[in-house]
Short mmCIF file of C-alpha atoms in Angstrom, two decimals:
data_model
loop_
_atom_site.label_atom_id
_atom_site.label_comp_id
_atom_site.label_asym_id
_atom_site.label_seq_id
_atom_site.Cartn_x
_atom_site.Cartn_y
_atom_site.Cartn_z
CA UNK A 1 74.14 109.07 120.27
CA UNK A 2 72.60 107.03 117.62
CA UNK A 3 72.62 103.29 117.92
CA UNK A 4 71.28 100.28 116.16
CA UNK A 5 69.99 96.96 117.48
CA UNK A 6 69.70 93.76 115.53
CA UNK A 7 68.33 91.36 117.96
CA UNK A 8 68.81 88.21 115.80
CA UNK A 9 72.42 87.07 115.29
CA UNK A 10 71.63 84.14 113.14
CA UNK A 11 68.42 83.20 111.12
CA UNK A 12 67.71 80.22 109.14
CA UNK A 13 64.95 79.97 106.59
CA UNK A 14 64.05 77.52 103.86
CA UNK A 15 64.32 78.52 100.33
CA UNK A 16 61.01 79.95 99.18
CA UNK A 17 59.89 81.01 102.65
CA UNK A 18 59.37 84.54 103.66
CA UNK A 19 61.95 86.53 105.62
CA UNK A 20 61.96 89.24 107.98
CA UNK A 21 65.05 90.66 109.67
CA UNK A 22 64.75 93.05 112.51
CA UNK A 23 66.36 96.33 113.17
CA UNK A 24 65.63 98.86 116.06
CA UNK A 25 67.35 102.24 116.13
CA UNK A 26 67.87 104.86 118.61
CA UNK A 27 67.93 108.50 117.32
CA UNK A 28 66.38 111.66 118.46
CA UNK A 29 65.29 113.05 115.21
CA UNK A 30 64.18 111.48 111.88
CA UNK A 31 66.83 109.09 111.08
CA UNK A 32 68.42 108.04 107.76
CA UNK A 33 68.25 104.31 107.61
CA UNK A 34 69.77 101.73 105.60
CA UNK A 35 70.12 98.03 105.04
CA UNK A 36 73.46 96.61 103.61
CA UNK A 37 74.37 92.94 102.62
CA UNK A 38 77.73 91.52 102.83
CA UNK A 39 78.43 88.12 101.07
CA UNK A 40 81.35 86.10 102.24
CA UNK A 41 84.64 87.78 101.30
CA UNK A 42 82.81 90.78 99.84
CA UNK A 43 82.27 94.20 100.56
CA UNK A 44 78.90 95.86 101.71
CA UNK A 45 76.26 96.30 99.16
CA UNK A 46 73.41 98.77 99.60
CA UNK A 47 70.04 97.10 99.64
CA UNK A 48 67.83 100.01 100.19
CA UNK A 49 67.59 103.20 102.15
CA UNK A 50 64.95 105.43 103.83
CA UNK A 51 65.38 109.09 104.13
CA UNK A 52 61.77 110.40 104.15
CA UNK A 53 58.24 110.13 102.72
CA UNK A 54 56.77 106.65 102.08
CA UNK A 55 57.61 104.45 104.91
CA UNK A 56 57.70 101.29 102.75
CA UNK A 57 60.75 101.36 100.61
CA UNK A 58 61.73 99.06 97.91
CA UNK A 59 65.26 97.96 97.23
CA UNK A 60 67.19 95.69 95.04
CA UNK A 61 66.92 91.91 94.83
CA UNK A 62 63.30 92.04 95.90
CA UNK A 63 63.99 93.24 99.30
CA UNK A 64 61.75 95.95 101.05
CA UNK A 65 61.81 97.55 104.39
CA UNK A 66 59.24 99.35 106.45
CA UNK A 67 59.95 102.50 108.69
CA UNK A 68 57.93 102.46 111.89
CA UNK A 69 58.54 105.62 113.86
CA UNK A 70 56.32 104.41 116.79
CA UNK A 71 58.35 101.27 117.16
CA UNK A 72 61.65 102.80 116.23
CA UNK A 73 62.15 99.93 113.69
CA UNK A 74 63.16 99.45 110.17
CA UNK A 75 62.59 95.69 109.50
CA UNK A 76 63.84 94.21 106.26
CA UNK A 77 61.60 91.73 104.44
CA UNK A 78 61.51 89.48 101.39
CA UNK A 79 58.43 87.40 100.27
CA UNK A 80 60.49 84.44 99.00
CA UNK A 81 63.97 83.78 99.78
CA UNK A 82 66.42 82.37 97.35
CA UNK A 83 69.57 80.37 98.14
CA UNK A 84 71.66 83.14 97.02
CA UNK A 85 70.36 85.51 99.63
CA UNK A 86 72.58 83.66 102.25
CA UNK A 87 74.72 86.37 103.69
CA UNK A 88 75.15 88.79 106.50
CA UNK A 89 72.85 91.69 106.75
CA UNK A 90 73.49 95.07 108.37
CA UNK A 91 71.17 97.71 109.43
CA UNK A 92 72.73 101.19 109.72
CA UNK A 93 71.55 104.60 110.81
CA UNK A 94 72.93 108.02 110.00
CA UNK A 95 72.09 111.65 110.90
CA UNK A 96 73.75 112.52 114.10
CA UNK A 97 77.13 114.03 115.08
CA UNK A 98 79.54 115.71 112.67
CA UNK A 99 80.15 114.39 109.22
CA UNK A 100 77.92 111.75 107.75
CA UNK A 101 79.11 108.59 109.59
CA UNK A 102 76.86 105.58 109.54
CA UNK A 103 76.39 103.55 112.74
CA UNK A 104 75.89 99.97 112.11
CA UNK A 105 74.19 97.14 113.99
CA UNK A 106 76.12 93.81 114.81
CA UNK A 107 74.53 92.21 111.80
CA UNK A 108 72.17 89.11 111.24
CA UNK A 109 73.67 86.09 109.51
CA UNK A 110 71.07 84.43 107.17
CA UNK A 111 71.39 80.85 106.25
CA UNK A 112 69.10 79.41 103.54
CA UNK A 113 68.23 75.79 103.62
CA UNK A 114 67.46 74.10 100.37
CA UNK B 1 80.77 96.49 91.57
CA UNK B 2 80.31 99.63 93.63
CA UNK B 3 83.04 101.45 91.61
CA UNK B 4 85.15 101.94 94.86
CA UNK B 5 88.53 100.36 94.70
CA UNK B 6 90.84 99.29 97.55
CA UNK B 7 94.30 97.96 97.55
CA UNK B 8 95.87 95.64 98.59
CA UNK B 9 93.13 92.97 99.10
CA UNK B 10 95.11 91.23 101.63
CA UNK B 11 97.96 92.35 103.85
CA UNK B 12 99.98 90.40 106.39
CA UNK B 13 102.48 92.07 108.48
CA UNK B 14 104.15 91.82 111.98
CA UNK B 15 103.54 93.63 115.24
CA UNK B 16 105.22 97.10 115.32
CA UNK B 17 105.08 97.65 111.60
CA UNK B 18 103.38 100.26 109.61
CA UNK B 19 101.13 99.84 106.58
CA UNK B 20 99.20 101.97 104.16
CA UNK B 21 95.78 101.12 102.67
CA UNK B 22 94.62 102.84 99.65
CA UNK B 23 91.17 103.70 98.30
CA UNK B 24 89.90 105.27 95.08
CA UNK B 25 86.33 106.60 95.39
CA UNK B 26 83.62 106.22 92.78
CA UNK B 27 84.06 108.68 89.87
CA UNK B 28 82.65 111.99 90.96
CA UNK B 29 82.39 111.30 94.58
CA UNK B 30 84.08 113.77 96.90
CA UNK B 31 83.57 112.28 100.17
CA UNK B 32 85.58 109.09 101.61
CA UNK B 33 84.98 107.23 104.61
CA UNK B 34 87.04 104.65 106.46
CA UNK B 35 85.44 101.90 108.62
CA UNK B 36 87.00 99.02 110.45
CA UNK B 37 85.29 95.64 110.68
CA UNK B 38 86.44 93.32 113.49
CA UNK B 39 84.95 90.28 115.27
CA UNK B 40 84.80 92.12 118.56
CA UNK B 41 83.99 95.71 117.61
CA UNK B 42 81.77 95.00 114.62
CA UNK B 43 81.79 97.84 111.88
CA UNK B 44 83.09 101.02 113.32
CA UNK B 45 83.35 104.39 111.66
CA UNK B 46 87.02 105.69 111.67
CA UNK B 47 87.12 108.95 109.67
CA UNK B 48 85.66 110.96 107.00
CA UNK B 49 87.25 113.23 104.38
CA UNK B 50 85.63 115.57 101.97
CA UNK B 51 87.44 117.03 99.17
CA UNK B 52 90.77 116.89 100.80
CA UNK B 53 89.76 117.97 104.28
CA UNK B 54 88.94 115.92 107.41
CA UNK B 55 85.30 116.34 108.33
CA UNK B 56 84.62 113.82 110.97
CA UNK B 57 86.51 111.45 113.31
CA UNK B 58 85.01 108.46 114.95
CA UNK B 59 86.82 105.58 116.99
CA UNK B 60 90.30 106.16 115.17
CA UNK B 61 93.32 105.41 117.22
CA UNK B 62 96.09 107.97 117.46
CA UNK B 63 98.38 105.54 115.80
CA UNK B 64 96.17 105.54 112.72
CA UNK B 65 95.96 108.60 110.25
CA UNK B 66 94.38 109.15 106.96
CA UNK B 67 94.52 111.72 104.29
CA UNK B 68 92.72 112.55 101.03
CA UNK B 69 94.81 113.69 97.97
CA UNK B 70 93.85 116.12 95.18
CA UNK B 71 92.97 113.39 92.98
CA UNK B 72 90.44 112.41 95.73
CA UNK B 73 91.95 109.02 96.41
CA UNK B 74 92.67 108.37 100.19
CA UNK B 75 95.13 106.55 102.25
CA UNK B 76 94.73 105.06 105.68
CA UNK B 77 98.04 104.73 107.57
CA UNK B 78 98.26 102.20 110.44
CA UNK B 79 101.44 102.42 112.55
CA UNK B 80 103.04 100.46 115.42
CA UNK B 81 100.58 97.76 114.59
CA UNK B 82 99.15 95.48 117.26
CA UNK B 83 97.58 92.11 116.97
CA UNK B 84 94.13 93.63 117.84
CA UNK B 85 94.45 95.79 114.67
CA UNK B 86 93.75 92.70 112.55
CA UNK B 87 90.57 93.58 110.91
CA UNK B 88 88.76 94.19 107.51
CA UNK B 89 89.21 97.84 106.62
CA UNK B 90 86.47 99.24 104.37
CA UNK B 91 86.58 102.44 102.32
CA UNK B 92 83.24 104.04 101.28
CA UNK B 93 82.44 107.07 99.05
CA UNK B 94 79.45 109.41 98.55
CA UNK B 95 78.99 112.25 96.24
CA UNK B 96 78.19 115.17 98.46
CA UNK B 97 79.23 116.37 101.95
CA UNK B 98 75.61 116.01 102.92
CA UNK B 99 75.01 112.48 101.46
CA UNK B 100 74.52 109.58 103.63
CA UNK B 101 74.31 107.13 100.92
CA UNK B 102 77.66 105.40 101.01
CA UNK B 103 79.09 103.03 98.48
CA UNK B 104 81.57 100.47 99.98
CA UNK B 105 84.73 99.07 98.39
CA UNK B 106 85.69 95.36 98.73
CA UNK B 107 87.78 95.94 101.76
CA UNK B 108 91.50 95.25 102.77
CA UNK B 109 92.03 92.37 105.08
CA UNK B 110 94.90 93.13 107.53
CA UNK B 111 96.47 90.34 109.43
CA UNK B 112 98.94 91.35 112.09
CA UNK B 113 101.03 88.38 113.30
#
């Protein structure tokens, strides 16, 4: 069965600092990988996705993620964090089982200090 | 705005009751998914419909059921509600059966008292 681990429950960074959120997945074949962001009281917004090809993918809002098969990781990065990036971030994997369900990690809550 | 709409935004009801949550997918999307987000279980896939037919089931309780109508909107029915059913229920949609790229609605927050 596919699974996703986000080892950091909370992360605090200063505005302008760089950010890396960790995501490890477990899946037998090449996974479909996603990062979503959830602001307070809001739904989930798709930041970026990896299906195949270039292992460094660019997303919206200046985010990028790198797929590393050898490490089963798909870490999210941003070179300079803005206060508006404070939110909860979810990594998700798709590709196994019937249908197209996504399996989500437990999320990382990002706090940005001004 | 993802283009997925969900109603109502908030729902407060008592134990033992039945509620219906409604979802309209993005224009042109044929697949609809339901997810439950709770503090103890996180984000869990419940069920998927594609063009009116059930395609996949996840951790959906027998007290819960869903359907997708000819106009492609979907409803999630929750019955014999328990306190533990209090959660945020998301609907998502995607264009194709084989598409993993899902767009989420704003959710319906259900509170069972």
